[in-house]
mmCIF file of C-alpha atoms in Angstrom:
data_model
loop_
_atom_site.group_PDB
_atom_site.id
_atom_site.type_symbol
_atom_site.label_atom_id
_atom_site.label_comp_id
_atom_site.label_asym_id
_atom_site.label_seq_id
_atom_site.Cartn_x
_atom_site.Cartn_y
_atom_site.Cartn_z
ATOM 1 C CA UNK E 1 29.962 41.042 -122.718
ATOM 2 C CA UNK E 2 32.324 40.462 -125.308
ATOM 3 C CA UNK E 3 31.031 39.744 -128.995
ATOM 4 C CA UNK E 4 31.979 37.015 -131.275
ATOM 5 C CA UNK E 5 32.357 37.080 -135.077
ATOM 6 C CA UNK E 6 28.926 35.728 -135.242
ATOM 7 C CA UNK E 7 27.495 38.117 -132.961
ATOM 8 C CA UNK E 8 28.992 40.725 -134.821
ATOM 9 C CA UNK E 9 28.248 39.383 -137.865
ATOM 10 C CA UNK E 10 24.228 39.935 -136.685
ATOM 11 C CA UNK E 11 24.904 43.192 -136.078
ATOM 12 C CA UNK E 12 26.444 44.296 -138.938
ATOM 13 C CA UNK E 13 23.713 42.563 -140.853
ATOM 14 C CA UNK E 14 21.030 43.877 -138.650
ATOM 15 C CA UNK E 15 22.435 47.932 -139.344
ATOM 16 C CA UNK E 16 22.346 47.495 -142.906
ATOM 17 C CA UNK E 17 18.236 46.156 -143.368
ATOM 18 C CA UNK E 18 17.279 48.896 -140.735
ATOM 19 C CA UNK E 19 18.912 51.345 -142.135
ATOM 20 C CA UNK E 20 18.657 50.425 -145.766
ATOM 21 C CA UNK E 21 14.636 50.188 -144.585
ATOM 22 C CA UNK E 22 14.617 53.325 -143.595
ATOM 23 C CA UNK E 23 16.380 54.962 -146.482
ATOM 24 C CA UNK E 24 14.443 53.077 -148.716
ATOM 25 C CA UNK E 25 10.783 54.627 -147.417
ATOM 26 C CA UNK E 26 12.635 58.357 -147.788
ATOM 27 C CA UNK E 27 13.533 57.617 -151.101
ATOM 28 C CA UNK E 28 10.173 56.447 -151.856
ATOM 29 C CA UNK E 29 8.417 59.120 -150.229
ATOM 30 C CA UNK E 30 6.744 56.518 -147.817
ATOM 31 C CA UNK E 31 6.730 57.249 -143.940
ATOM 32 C CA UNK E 32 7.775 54.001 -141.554
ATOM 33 C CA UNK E 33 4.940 54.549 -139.284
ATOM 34 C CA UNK E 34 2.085 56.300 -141.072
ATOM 35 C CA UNK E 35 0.501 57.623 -144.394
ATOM 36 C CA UNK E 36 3.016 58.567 -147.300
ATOM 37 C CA UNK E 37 5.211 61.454 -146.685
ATOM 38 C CA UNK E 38 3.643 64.853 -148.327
ATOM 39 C CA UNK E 39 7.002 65.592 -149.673
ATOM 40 C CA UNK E 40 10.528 64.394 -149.603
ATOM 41 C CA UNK E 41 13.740 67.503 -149.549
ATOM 42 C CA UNK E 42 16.044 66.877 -151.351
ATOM 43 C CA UNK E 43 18.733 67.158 -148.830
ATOM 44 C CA UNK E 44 16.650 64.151 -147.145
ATOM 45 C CA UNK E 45 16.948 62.119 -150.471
ATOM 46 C CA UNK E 46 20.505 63.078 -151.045
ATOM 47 C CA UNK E 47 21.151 61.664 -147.248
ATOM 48 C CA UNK E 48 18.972 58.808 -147.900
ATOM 49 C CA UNK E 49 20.739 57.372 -150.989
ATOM 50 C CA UNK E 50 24.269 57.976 -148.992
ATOM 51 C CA UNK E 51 22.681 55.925 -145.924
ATOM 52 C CA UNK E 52 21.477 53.351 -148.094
ATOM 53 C CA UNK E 53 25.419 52.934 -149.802
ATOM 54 C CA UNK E 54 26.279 52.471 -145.924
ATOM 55 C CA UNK E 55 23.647 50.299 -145.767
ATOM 56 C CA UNK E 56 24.793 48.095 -148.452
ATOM 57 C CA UNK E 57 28.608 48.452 -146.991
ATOM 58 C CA UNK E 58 27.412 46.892 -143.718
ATOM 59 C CA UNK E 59 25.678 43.917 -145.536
ATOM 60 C CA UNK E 60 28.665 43.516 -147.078
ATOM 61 C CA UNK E 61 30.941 43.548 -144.098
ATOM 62 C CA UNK E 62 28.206 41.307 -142.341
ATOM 63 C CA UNK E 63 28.460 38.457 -144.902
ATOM 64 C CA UNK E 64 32.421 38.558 -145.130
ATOM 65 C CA UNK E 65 33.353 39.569 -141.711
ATOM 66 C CA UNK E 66 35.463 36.432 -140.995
ATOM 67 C CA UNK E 67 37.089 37.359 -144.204
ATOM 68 C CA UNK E 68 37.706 41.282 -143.557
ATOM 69 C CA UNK E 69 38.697 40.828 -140.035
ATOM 70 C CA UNK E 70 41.768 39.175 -141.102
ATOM 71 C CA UNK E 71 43.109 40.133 -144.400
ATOM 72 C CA UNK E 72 41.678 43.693 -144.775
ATOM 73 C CA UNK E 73 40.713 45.135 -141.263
ATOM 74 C CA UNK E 74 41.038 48.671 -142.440
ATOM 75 C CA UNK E 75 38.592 48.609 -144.694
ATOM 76 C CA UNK E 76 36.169 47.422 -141.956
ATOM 77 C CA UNK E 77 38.197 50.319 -139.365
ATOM 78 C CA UNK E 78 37.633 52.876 -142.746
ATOM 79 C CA UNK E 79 33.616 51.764 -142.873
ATOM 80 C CA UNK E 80 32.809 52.746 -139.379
ATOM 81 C CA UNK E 81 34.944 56.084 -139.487
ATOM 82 C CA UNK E 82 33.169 57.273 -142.092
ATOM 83 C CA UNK E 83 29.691 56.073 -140.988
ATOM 84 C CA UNK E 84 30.550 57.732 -137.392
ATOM 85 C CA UNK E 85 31.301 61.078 -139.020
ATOM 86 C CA UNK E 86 28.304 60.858 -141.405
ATOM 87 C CA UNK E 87 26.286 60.793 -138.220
ATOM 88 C CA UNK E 88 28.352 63.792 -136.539
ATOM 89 C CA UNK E 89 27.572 65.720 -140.102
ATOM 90 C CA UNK E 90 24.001 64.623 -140.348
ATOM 91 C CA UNK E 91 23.148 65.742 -137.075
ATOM 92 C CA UNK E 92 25.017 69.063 -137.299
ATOM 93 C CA UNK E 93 23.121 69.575 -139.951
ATOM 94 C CA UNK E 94 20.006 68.737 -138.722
ATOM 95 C CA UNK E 95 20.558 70.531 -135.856
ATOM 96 C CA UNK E 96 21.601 73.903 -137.857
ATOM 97 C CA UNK E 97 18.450 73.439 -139.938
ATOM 98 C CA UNK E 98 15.692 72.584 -136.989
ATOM 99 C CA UNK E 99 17.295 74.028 -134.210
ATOM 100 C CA UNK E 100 15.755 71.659 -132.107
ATOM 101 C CA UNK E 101 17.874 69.498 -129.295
ATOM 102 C CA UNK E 102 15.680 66.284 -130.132
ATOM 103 C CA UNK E 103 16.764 65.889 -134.022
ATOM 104 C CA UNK E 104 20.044 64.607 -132.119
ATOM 105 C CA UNK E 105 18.722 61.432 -130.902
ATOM 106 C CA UNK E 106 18.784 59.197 -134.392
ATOM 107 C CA UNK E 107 22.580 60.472 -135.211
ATOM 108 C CA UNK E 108 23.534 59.818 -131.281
ATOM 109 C CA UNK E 109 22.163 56.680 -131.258
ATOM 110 C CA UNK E 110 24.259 55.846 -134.927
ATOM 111 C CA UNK E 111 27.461 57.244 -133.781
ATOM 112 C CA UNK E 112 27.959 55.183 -130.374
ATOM 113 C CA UNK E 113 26.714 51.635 -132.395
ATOM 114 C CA UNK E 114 29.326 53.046 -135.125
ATOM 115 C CA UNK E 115 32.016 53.421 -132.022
ATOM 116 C CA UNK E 116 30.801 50.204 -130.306
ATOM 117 C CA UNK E 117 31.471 48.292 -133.287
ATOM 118 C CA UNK E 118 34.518 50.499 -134.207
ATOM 119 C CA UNK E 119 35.650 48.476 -130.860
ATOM 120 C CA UNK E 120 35.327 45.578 -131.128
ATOM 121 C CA UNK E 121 36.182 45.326 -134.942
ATOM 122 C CA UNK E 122 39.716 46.596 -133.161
ATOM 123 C CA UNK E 123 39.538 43.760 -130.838
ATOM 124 C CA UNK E 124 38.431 40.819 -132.695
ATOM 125 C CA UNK E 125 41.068 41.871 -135.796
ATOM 126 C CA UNK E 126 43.976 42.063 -133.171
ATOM 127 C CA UNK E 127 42.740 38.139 -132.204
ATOM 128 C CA UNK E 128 42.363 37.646 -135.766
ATOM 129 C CA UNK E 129 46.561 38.178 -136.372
ATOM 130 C CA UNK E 130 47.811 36.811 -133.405
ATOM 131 C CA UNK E 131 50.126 34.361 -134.093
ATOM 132 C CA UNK E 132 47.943 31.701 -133.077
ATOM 133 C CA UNK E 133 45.580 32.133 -135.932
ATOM 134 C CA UNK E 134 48.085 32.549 -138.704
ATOM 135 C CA UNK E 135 48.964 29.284 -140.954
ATOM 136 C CA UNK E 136 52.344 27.475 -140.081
ATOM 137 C CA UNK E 137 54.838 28.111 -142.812
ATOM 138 C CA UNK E 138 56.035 24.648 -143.955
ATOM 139 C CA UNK E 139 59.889 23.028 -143.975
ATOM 140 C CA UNK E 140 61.135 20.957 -146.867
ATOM 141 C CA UNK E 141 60.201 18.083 -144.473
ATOM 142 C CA UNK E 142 56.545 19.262 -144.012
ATOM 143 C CA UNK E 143 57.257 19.580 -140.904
ATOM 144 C CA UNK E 144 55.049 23.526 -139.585
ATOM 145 C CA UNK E 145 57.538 25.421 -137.346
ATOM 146 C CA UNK E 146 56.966 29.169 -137.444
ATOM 147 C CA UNK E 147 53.952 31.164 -138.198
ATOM 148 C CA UNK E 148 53.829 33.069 -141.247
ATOM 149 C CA UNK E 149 54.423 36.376 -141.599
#
């Protein structure tokens, strides 16, 4: 299936409540499922307020994606590249920490939606500045005859 702006749009919106939810009950000491959390690391706070700036990045991107796709794709490219190796750091970390194989599944399932929109941010910019898209430069006449570069 390929996704649209508007499909991505929802997604990128979609990533930044979830995960500005769930960094929002870690910062407030709150578990998502269950009684409040006995006690909060720091190093989970620390992550938390970082997740929640990518958080607000993605609603960002979400609400001017049109925009970003076509002037400033990088920006969008730089977003996910930095959220995809936030998740490879968070769950090395994690890892290192618990030891346990199974602290791997929230990072895994972060880094391939990072790469899957990493995609298709590369394929719906490309369409973006095809020369089909781009405004006509203008003749003294009026008359549109070339795209603009």
């Amino acid at each position: 299936m390929r996704e649209t702006v508007g499909s991505m749009r929802a997604y990128f919106i979609l990533v930044a409540i979830v995960g500005g939810a769930r960094s929002i009950f870690v910062l407030m000491n709150r578990s998502i499922f269950g009684p409040p959390a006995a006690s909060v690391p720091v190093v989970a706070q620390v992550g938390a307020g970082i997740d929640l700036a990518f958080a607000l990045g993605f609603l960002v991107a979400g609400v001017f994606l049109t925009k970003l796709l076509r002037d400033l794709p990088g920006l969008l490219k730089g977003l996910l590249f930095a959220t995809a190796g936030m998740q490879i750091l968070v769950g090395g970390i994690l890892f290192a920490s618990v030891g346990q194989p199974t602290v791997l599944v929230v990072p895994a399932i972060g880094l391939l939606i990072s790469l899957y929109l990493l995609i298709n941010v590369y394929r719906l910019s490309a369409a973006e500045q095809s020369p089909e898209k781009r405004p006509l430069a203008h003749d003294e006449d009026g008359v549109a005859d070339q795209p603009r570069e």
